[in-house]
Amino acid sequence: MATPLRTLTATALRRVRAGKPTCTPRPATLSTATAARGSRTFSASAAAAVASQSAQSPPSSTAKILLEDRDSGFGFVRHNPSAPKPRSRAVTEIRGPYYTVMGPRYLSDVLETMGPHVDGLKFAGGSFSLFAEEPLRRLLDLAHQHGVYVSTGGWIEHVLAGSGGDIGAAVDKYLAKCKDLGFDVVELSTGFLSLPPDDWVRLAERVQKAGLKPKPELGIQFGAGGDTSAAELESIGTSDPSKVINMAKRFVQDAGVERVMIESEGITENVKTWRTDVIQSILRELPLEKVMFEAADPSVFNWYIREFGVDVNLFIDHSQIVQLAGLRAGIWGKSDTFGKITTFRP
């Protein structure tokens, strides 16, 4: 039978009056090593342990998934085989830390399990500037170990708008630091800025000169990419789709940009009706491999895969990678895609 609370209280009071401690020190039953294993505090030694563990096992980019293992896995089950990385089609870029924190253990979990299906990792906005340098470098190094490129978000807008007099020098310093940290791609977004087309192309060329890949983000909705309400975005209005198409052509054909990103707001996000006509117009004018669509909503990427097949390039949240990988493989989906997503590649 448990000791009544009032008895424990009375005993404690008597010990206090006598100048004695109110509780008996507990013996140290855990060894130092055991206690250390129970701790979740991240340290340099913990980082080294993570790196050592990664070095002992093959990176996910070279590991064969069970679905494609005919000898000892599930290769006998019908599925759409995926091309090896690096890919130019069926590219999947995932959002890194933004809505949730992401550290080395978290990212290791994502890439050790789903790495074969992840091509790129994006730090949305200027989220990467909130890290201390060493933890950030560990994340970028970890991504590279799994054959995943790393992209900035559209923070260039903040650099352009808030750099004072010598904007050129500020941009060069920004690009140099991104290169030094290990970024591969710099996103060039103007969702909140009015930037002349020639200047935008010039900015892409500046990124290339710095040894990085530019990824222009285009859209029909001014004010996209932040936390603006749907009602406010609707009141601002949208641009004509031809503006996006013409600008994308300049980047791809004139500046040699590998791929442009299409912003979802105004098309499939914060709209009453999806503007599928805009998407169709873009893909009539540009090759599929030159475009990536933001589709961080299961209903949206389900529609893209249904309409354009498994080769469409998509940007999603990291929490959705399993669902999208299964959809691309044709092993599950929604009622309109389950068992219907196929390829013919004998």
PDB file of C-alpha atoms in Angstrom, residues 118-341:
ATOM      1  CA  VAL A 118      15.708  12.260 -53.268  1.00  0.00           C
ATOM      2  CA  ASP A 119      17.673  14.357 -55.764  1.00  0.00           C
ATOM      3  CA  GLY A 120      17.827  17.755 -54.076  1.00  0.00           C
ATOM      4  CA  LEU A 121      17.502  19.414 -50.668  1.00  0.00           C
ATOM      5  CA  LYS A 122      16.342  23.008 -50.426  1.00  0.00           C
ATOM      6  CA  PHE A 123      16.756  25.364 -47.481  1.00  0.00           C
ATOM      7  CA  ALA A 124      13.647  27.511 -47.904  1.00  0.00           C
ATOM      8  CA  GLY A 125      14.019  31.278 -47.710  1.00  0.00           C
ATOM      9  CA  GLY A 126      17.040  32.310 -45.667  1.00  0.00           C
ATOM     10  CA  SER A 127      16.630  29.474 -43.169  1.00  0.00           C
ATOM     11  CA  PHE A 128      20.267  28.436 -43.630  1.00  0.00           C
ATOM     12  CA  SER A 129      21.447  31.799 -42.258  1.00  0.00           C
ATOM     13  CA  LEU A 130      19.932  30.924 -38.853  1.00  0.00           C
ATOM     14  CA  PHE A 131      22.356  28.014 -38.369  1.00  0.00           C
ATOM     15  CA  ALA A 132      25.798  28.142 -36.845  1.00  0.00           C
ATOM     16  CA  GLU A 133      28.292  27.315 -39.590  1.00  0.00           C
ATOM     17  CA  GLU A 134      29.463  23.879 -38.460  1.00  0.00           C
ATOM     18  CA  PRO A 135      25.977  22.328 -38.026  1.00  0.00           C
ATOM     19  CA  LEU A 136      25.019  23.714 -41.436  1.00  0.00           C
ATOM     20  CA  ARG A 137      28.128  22.255 -43.064  1.00  0.00           C
ATOM     21  CA  ARG A 138      27.327  18.863 -41.532  1.00  0.00           C
ATOM     22  CA  LEU A 139      23.888  18.902 -43.159  1.00  0.00           C
ATOM     23  CA  LEU A 140      25.287  19.849 -46.571  1.00  0.00           C
ATOM     24  CA  ASP A 141      28.037  17.224 -46.330  1.00  0.00           C
ATOM     25  CA  LEU A 142      25.467  14.610 -45.349  1.00  0.00           C
ATOM     26  CA  ALA A 143      23.314  15.425 -48.364  1.00  0.00           C
ATOM     27  CA  HIS A 144      26.310  15.152 -50.701  1.00  0.00           C
ATOM     28  CA  GLN A 145      27.227  11.756 -49.235  1.00  0.00           C
ATOM     29  CA  HIS A 146      23.831  10.529 -50.473  1.00  0.00           C
ATOM     30  CA  GLY A 147      24.149  12.026 -53.951  1.00  0.00           C
ATOM     31  CA  VAL A 148      21.776  14.906 -53.129  1.00  0.00           C
ATOM     32  CA  TYR A 149      22.447  18.441 -54.364  1.00  0.00           C
ATOM     33  CA  VAL A 150      21.741  21.332 -51.995  1.00  0.00           C
ATOM     34  CA  SER A 151      19.891  24.519 -52.938  1.00  0.00           C
ATOM     35  CA  THR A 152      19.347  27.824 -51.217  1.00  0.00           C
ATOM     36  CA  GLY A 153      15.894  29.292 -50.990  1.00  0.00           C
ATOM     37  CA  GLY A 154      14.954  32.594 -52.561  1.00  0.00           C
ATOM     38  CA  TRP A 155      16.861  34.707 -50.034  1.00  0.00           C
ATOM     39  CA  ILE A 156      18.531  36.567 -52.884  1.00  0.00           C
ATOM     40  CA  GLU A 157      15.483  38.857 -52.782  1.00  0.00           C
ATOM     41  CA  HIS A 158      16.494  39.998 -49.308  1.00  0.00           C
ATOM     42  CA  VAL A 159      20.084  40.554 -50.490  1.00  0.00           C
ATOM     43  CA  LEU A 160      18.940  42.619 -53.480  1.00  0.00           C
ATOM     44  CA  ALA A 161      16.439  44.723 -51.547  1.00  0.00           C
ATOM     45  CA  GLY A 162      18.458  45.362 -48.398  1.00  0.00           C
ATOM     46  CA  SER A 163      22.067  45.795 -49.487  1.00  0.00           C
ATOM     47  CA  GLY A 164      22.248  49.575 -49.741  1.00  0.00           C
ATOM     48  CA  GLY A 165      24.521  51.139 -52.360  1.00  0.00           C
ATOM     49  CA  ASP A 166      26.873  48.459 -53.660  1.00  0.00           C
ATOM     50  CA  ILE A 167      24.418  45.703 -54.596  1.00  0.00           C
ATOM     51  CA  GLY A 168      26.916  43.982 -56.896  1.00  0.00           C
ATOM     52  CA  ALA A 169      29.434  43.519 -54.100  1.00  0.00           C
ATOM     53  CA  ALA A 170      26.723  42.247 -51.737  1.00  0.00           C
ATOM     54  CA  VAL A 171      25.543  39.674 -54.289  1.00  0.00           C
ATOM     55  CA  ASP A 172      29.120  38.519 -54.912  1.00  0.00           C
ATOM     56  CA  LYS A 173      29.753  38.106 -51.169  1.00  0.00           C
ATOM     57  CA  TYR A 174      26.489  36.181 -50.807  1.00  0.00           C
ATOM     58  CA  LEU A 175      27.374  33.834 -53.658  1.00  0.00           C
ATOM     59  CA  ALA A 176      30.939  33.370 -52.431  1.00  0.00           C
ATOM     60  CA  LYS A 177      29.718  32.348 -48.969  1.00  0.00           C
ATOM     61  CA  CYS A 178      27.126  29.969 -50.428  1.00  0.00           C
ATOM     62  CA  LYS A 179      29.875  28.372 -52.510  1.00  0.00           C
ATOM     63  CA  ASP A 180      32.195  28.143 -49.512  1.00  0.00           C
ATOM     64  CA  LEU A 181      29.516  26.466 -47.389  1.00  0.00           C
ATOM     65  CA  GLY A 182      28.959  23.791 -50.019  1.00  0.00           C
ATOM     66  CA  PHE A 183      25.734  24.841 -51.737  1.00  0.00           C
ATOM     67  CA  ASP A 184      25.364  23.628 -55.325  1.00  0.00           C
ATOM     68  CA  VAL A 185      22.331  25.633 -56.464  1.00  0.00           C
ATOM     69  CA  VAL A 186      21.183  29.194 -55.789  1.00  0.00           C
ATOM     70  CA  GLU A 187      17.498  29.916 -56.198  1.00  0.00           C
ATOM     71  CA  LEU A 188      16.690  33.217 -57.909  1.00  0.00           C
ATOM     72  CA  SER A 189      13.227  34.248 -56.808  1.00  0.00           C
ATOM     73  CA  THR A 190      11.483  37.576 -57.377  1.00  0.00           C
ATOM     74  CA  GLY A 191       8.119  36.808 -55.780  1.00  0.00           C
ATOM     75  CA  PHE A 192       8.298  40.039 -53.756  1.00  0.00           C
ATOM     76  CA  LEU A 193      10.387  42.128 -56.154  1.00  0.00           C
ATOM     77  CA  SER A 194       9.982  43.853 -59.490  1.00  0.00           C
ATOM     78  CA  LEU A 195      13.174  43.046 -61.382  1.00  0.00           C
ATOM     79  CA  PRO A 196      13.736  43.831 -65.089  1.00  0.00           C
ATOM     80  CA  PRO A 197      14.102  40.666 -67.228  1.00  0.00           C
ATOM     81  CA  ASP A 198      17.607  41.608 -68.398  1.00  0.00           C
ATOM     82  CA  ASP A 199      18.736  42.069 -64.790  1.00  0.00           C
ATOM     83  CA  TRP A 200      17.288  38.692 -63.825  1.00  0.00           C
ATOM     84  CA  VAL A 201      19.220  36.966 -66.600  1.00  0.00           C
ATOM     85  CA  ARG A 202      22.342  38.912 -65.607  1.00  0.00           C
ATOM     86  CA  LEU A 203      21.892  37.647 -62.061  1.00  0.00           C
ATOM     87  CA  ALA A 204      21.731  34.040 -63.323  1.00  0.00           C
ATOM     88  CA  GLU A 205      24.968  34.577 -65.226  1.00  0.00           C
ATOM     89  CA  ARG A 206      26.559  35.990 -62.058  1.00  0.00           C
ATOM     90  CA  VAL A 207      25.637  32.794 -60.227  1.00  0.00           C
ATOM     91  CA  GLN A 208      27.200  30.681 -62.973  1.00  0.00           C
ATOM     92  CA  LYS A 209      30.357  32.793 -62.867  1.00  0.00           C
ATOM     93  CA  ALA A 210      30.597  32.046 -59.127  1.00  0.00           C
ATOM     94  CA  GLY A 211      30.675  28.302 -59.912  1.00  0.00           C
ATOM     95  CA  LEU A 212      27.100  27.635 -58.824  1.00  0.00           C
ATOM     96  CA  LYS A 213      23.938  26.607 -60.663  1.00  0.00           C
ATOM     97  CA  PRO A 214      21.138  29.197 -60.876  1.00  0.00           C
ATOM     98  CA  LYS A 215      17.572  28.026 -60.336  1.00  0.00           C
ATOM     99  CA  PRO A 216      15.172  30.833 -61.281  1.00  0.00           C
ATOM    100  CA  GLU A 217      11.783  30.571 -59.609  1.00  0.00           C
ATOM    101  CA  LEU A 218       8.957  31.942 -61.740  1.00  0.00           C
ATOM    102  CA  GLY A 219       5.265  32.362 -61.096  1.00  0.00           C
ATOM    103  CA  ILE A 220       2.169  34.284 -62.022  1.00  0.00           C
ATOM    104  CA  GLN A 221       1.443  35.496 -58.475  1.00  0.00           C
ATOM    105  CA  PHE A 222       3.208  38.585 -57.122  1.00  0.00           C
ATOM    106  CA  GLY A 223       3.789  38.271 -53.372  1.00  0.00           C
ATOM    107  CA  ALA A 224       4.204  34.502 -53.579  1.00  0.00           C
ATOM    108  CA  GLY A 225       6.594  32.567 -51.399  1.00  0.00           C
ATOM    109  CA  GLY A 226       5.712  34.095 -48.030  1.00  0.00           C
ATOM    110  CA  ASP A 227       2.840  33.930 -45.560  1.00  0.00           C
ATOM    111  CA  THR A 228       0.493  36.245 -47.456  1.00  0.00           C
ATOM    112  CA  SER A 229      -3.183  35.345 -47.087  1.00  0.00           C
ATOM    113  CA  ALA A 230      -5.149  34.000 -50.047  1.00  0.00           C
ATOM    114  CA  ALA A 231      -7.480  36.998 -49.950  1.00  0.00           C
ATOM    115  CA  GLU A 232      -4.580  39.456 -50.156  1.00  0.00           C
ATOM    116  CA  LEU A 233      -2.963  37.529 -52.999  1.00  0.00           C
ATOM    117  CA  GLU A 234      -6.265  37.527 -54.883  1.00  0.00           C
ATOM    118  CA  SER A 235      -6.544  41.300 -54.491  1.00  0.00           C
ATOM    119  CA  ILE A 236      -3.038  41.745 -55.974  1.00  0.00           C
ATOM    120  CA  GLY A 237      -3.968  39.762 -59.080  1.00  0.00           C
ATOM    121  CA  THR A 238      -1.839  37.537 -61.306  1.00  0.00           C
ATOM    122  CA  SER A 239       0.428  37.991 -64.321  1.00  0.00           C
ATOM    123  CA  ASP A 240      -0.244  36.672 -67.794  1.00  0.00           C
ATOM    124  CA  PRO A 241       1.227  33.149 -68.206  1.00  0.00           C
ATOM    125  CA  SER A 242       3.090  34.295 -71.325  1.00  0.00           C
ATOM    126  CA  LYS A 243       5.361  36.391 -69.102  1.00  0.00           C
ATOM    127  CA  VAL A 244       6.463  33.260 -67.235  1.00  0.00           C
ATOM    128  CA  ILE A 245       6.942  31.290 -70.446  1.00  0.00           C
ATOM    129  CA  ASN A 246       9.000  34.002 -72.165  1.00  0.00           C
ATOM    130  CA  MET A 247      11.203  34.459 -69.108  1.00  0.00           C
ATOM    131  CA  ALA A 248      11.714  30.707 -68.717  1.00  0.00           C
ATOM    132  CA  LYS A 249      12.767  30.468 -72.370  1.00  0.00           C
ATOM    133  CA  ARG A 250      15.349  33.187 -71.876  1.00  0.00           C
ATOM    134  CA  PHE A 251      16.832  31.396 -68.890  1.00  0.00           C
ATOM    135  CA  VAL A 252      16.941  27.994 -70.579  1.00  0.00           C
ATOM    136  CA  GLN A 253      17.823  28.950 -74.151  1.00  0.00           C
ATOM    137  CA  ASP A 254      19.927  32.085 -73.692  1.00  0.00           C
ATOM    138  CA  ALA A 255      21.506  31.664 -70.248  1.00  0.00           C
ATOM    139  CA  GLY A 256      21.859  27.864 -70.333  1.00  0.00           C
ATOM    140  CA  VAL A 257      20.003  27.353 -67.034  1.00  0.00           C
ATOM    141  CA  GLU A 258      19.566  23.673 -66.242  1.00  0.00           C
ATOM    142  CA  ARG A 259      16.075  23.949 -64.756  1.00  0.00           C
ATOM    143  CA  VAL A 260      13.522  26.567 -63.692  1.00  0.00           C
ATOM    144  CA  MET A 261      11.145  26.270 -60.748  1.00  0.00           C
ATOM    145  CA  ILE A 262       7.457  27.131 -61.133  1.00  0.00           C
ATOM    146  CA  GLU A 263       5.934  28.669 -58.003  1.00  0.00           C
ATOM    147  CA  SER A 264       2.658  27.011 -56.942  1.00  0.00           C
ATOM    148  CA  GLU A 265       0.917  30.094 -55.557  1.00  0.00           C
ATOM    149  CA  GLY A 266      -1.574  31.449 -58.030  1.00  0.00           C
ATOM    150  CA  ILE A 267      -1.628  28.109 -59.857  1.00  0.00           C
ATOM    151  CA  THR A 268      -2.419  25.299 -57.398  1.00  0.00           C
ATOM    152  CA  GLU A 269      -1.973  27.084 -54.062  1.00  0.00           C
ATOM    153  CA  ASN A 270      -4.091  29.865 -52.525  1.00  0.00           C
ATOM    154  CA  VAL A 271      -6.536  29.773 -55.429  1.00  0.00           C
ATOM    155  CA  LYS A 272     -10.215  28.867 -55.640  1.00  0.00           C
ATOM    156  CA  THR A 273      -9.672  26.939 -58.879  1.00  0.00           C
ATOM    157  CA  TRP A 274      -6.415  25.426 -60.075  1.00  0.00           C
ATOM    158  CA  ARG A 275      -4.889  27.171 -63.107  1.00  0.00           C
ATOM    159  CA  THR A 276      -4.037  23.974 -64.971  1.00  0.00           C
ATOM    160  CA  ASP A 277      -4.078  25.987 -68.191  1.00  0.00           C
ATOM    161  CA  VAL A 278      -0.904  27.754 -67.038  1.00  0.00           C
ATOM    162  CA  ILE A 279       0.876  24.437 -66.450  1.00  0.00           C
ATOM    163  CA  GLN A 280      -0.170  23.092 -69.840  1.00  0.00           C
ATOM    164  CA  SER A 281       1.002  26.288 -71.538  1.00  0.00           C
ATOM    165  CA  ILE A 282       4.414  26.081 -69.887  1.00  0.00           C
ATOM    166  CA  LEU A 283       4.976  22.473 -70.928  1.00  0.00           C
ATOM    167  CA  ARG A 284       3.892  23.188 -74.487  1.00  0.00           C
ATOM    168  CA  GLU A 285       6.792  25.620 -74.781  1.00  0.00           C
ATOM    169  CA  LEU A 286       9.489  24.037 -72.595  1.00  0.00           C
ATOM    170  CA  PRO A 287      10.887  20.489 -72.374  1.00  0.00           C
ATOM    171  CA  LEU A 288       9.731  18.527 -69.342  1.00  0.00           C
ATOM    172  CA  GLU A 289      13.266  18.140 -67.975  1.00  0.00           C
ATOM    173  CA  LYS A 290      13.797  21.918 -67.946  1.00  0.00           C
ATOM    174  CA  VAL A 291      10.956  22.593 -65.525  1.00  0.00           C
ATOM    175  CA  MET A 292      10.266  21.738 -61.883  1.00  0.00           C
ATOM    176  CA  PHE A 293       6.875  22.380 -60.302  1.00  0.00           C
ATOM    177  CA  GLU A 294       6.298  23.209 -56.660  1.00  0.00           C
ATOM    178  CA  ALA A 295       3.785  20.619 -55.481  1.00  0.00           C
ATOM    179  CA  ALA A 296       4.034  20.360 -51.689  1.00  0.00           C
ATOM    180  CA  ASP A 297       0.524  18.946 -51.340  1.00  0.00           C
ATOM    181  CA  PRO A 298      -0.398  15.273 -51.970  1.00  0.00           C
ATOM    182  CA  SER A 299      -3.405  16.183 -54.095  1.00  0.00           C
ATOM    183  CA  VAL A 300      -1.231  18.443 -56.240  1.00  0.00           C
ATOM    184  CA  PHE A 301       1.633  16.019 -56.906  1.00  0.00           C
ATOM    185  CA  ASN A 302      -0.910  13.253 -57.451  1.00  0.00           C
ATOM    186  CA  TRP A 303      -2.415  15.402 -60.247  1.00  0.00           C
ATOM    187  CA  TYR A 304       0.982  16.140 -61.808  1.00  0.00           C
ATOM    188  CA  ILE A 305       1.929  12.442 -61.923  1.00  0.00           C
ATOM    189  CA  ARG A 306      -1.482  11.503 -63.315  1.00  0.00           C
ATOM    190  CA  GLU A 307      -1.369  14.176 -66.016  1.00  0.00           C
ATOM    191  CA  PHE A 308       2.301  14.073 -67.062  1.00  0.00           C
ATOM    192  CA  GLY A 309       3.583  10.706 -65.876  1.00  0.00           C
ATOM    193  CA  VAL A 310       6.416   9.721 -63.583  1.00  0.00           C
ATOM    194  CA  ASP A 311       9.043  11.895 -65.296  1.00  0.00           C
ATOM    195  CA  VAL A 312       7.702  15.271 -64.149  1.00  0.00           C
ATOM    196  CA  ASN A 313      10.101  17.121 -61.806  1.00  0.00           C
ATOM    197  CA  LEU A 314       8.562  18.068 -58.463  1.00  0.00           C
ATOM    198  CA  PHE A 315       9.391  20.015 -55.315  1.00  0.00           C
ATOM    199  CA  ILE A 316       7.702  18.687 -52.171  1.00  0.00           C
ATOM    200  CA  ASP A 317       8.071  18.733 -48.401  1.00  0.00           C
ATOM    201  CA  HIS A 318      10.469  16.163 -46.960  1.00  0.00           C
ATOM    202  CA  SER A 319       7.578  14.608 -45.026  1.00  0.00           C
ATOM    203  CA  GLN A 320       5.932  13.596 -48.322  1.00  0.00           C
ATOM    204  CA  ILE A 321       8.839  11.733 -49.955  1.00  0.00           C
ATOM    205  CA  VAL A 322       7.564   8.219 -49.190  1.00  0.00           C
ATOM    206  CA  GLN A 323       4.147   8.996 -50.634  1.00  0.00           C
ATOM    207  CA  LEU A 324       5.558  10.514 -53.822  1.00  0.00           C
ATOM    208  CA  ALA A 325       8.121   7.722 -54.283  1.00  0.00           C
ATOM    209  CA  GLY A 326       5.357   5.138 -54.032  1.00  0.00           C
ATOM    210  CA  LEU A 327       3.281   7.062 -56.556  1.00  0.00           C
ATOM    211  CA  ARG A 328       6.159   7.310 -59.034  1.00  0.00           C
ATOM    212  CA  ALA A 329       6.846   3.588 -58.617  1.00  0.00           C
ATOM    213  CA  GLY A 330       3.186   2.850 -59.328  1.00  0.00           C
ATOM    214  CA  ILE A 331       2.707   0.777 -56.173  1.00  0.00           C
ATOM    215  CA  TRP A 332       0.037   2.979 -54.612  1.00  0.00           C
ATOM    216  CA  GLY A 333      -1.881   6.220 -55.045  1.00  0.00           C
ATOM    217  CA  LYS A 334      -5.258   7.863 -54.715  1.00  0.00           C
ATOM    218  CA  SER A 335      -8.451   6.495 -56.243  1.00  0.00           C
ATOM    219  CA  ASP A 336      -7.599   8.064 -59.608  1.00  0.00           C
ATOM    220  CA  THR A 337      -3.980   6.856 -59.678  1.00  0.00           C
ATOM    221  CA  PHE A 338      -3.820   3.600 -57.720  1.00  0.00           C
ATOM    222  CA  GLY A 339      -2.666   0.892 -60.126  1.00  0.00           C
ATOM    223  CA  LYS A 340      -2.828   3.304 -63.082  1.00  0.00           C
ATOM    224  CA  ILE A 341       0.652   4.931 -63.148  1.00  0.00           C
TER     225      ILE A 341
END
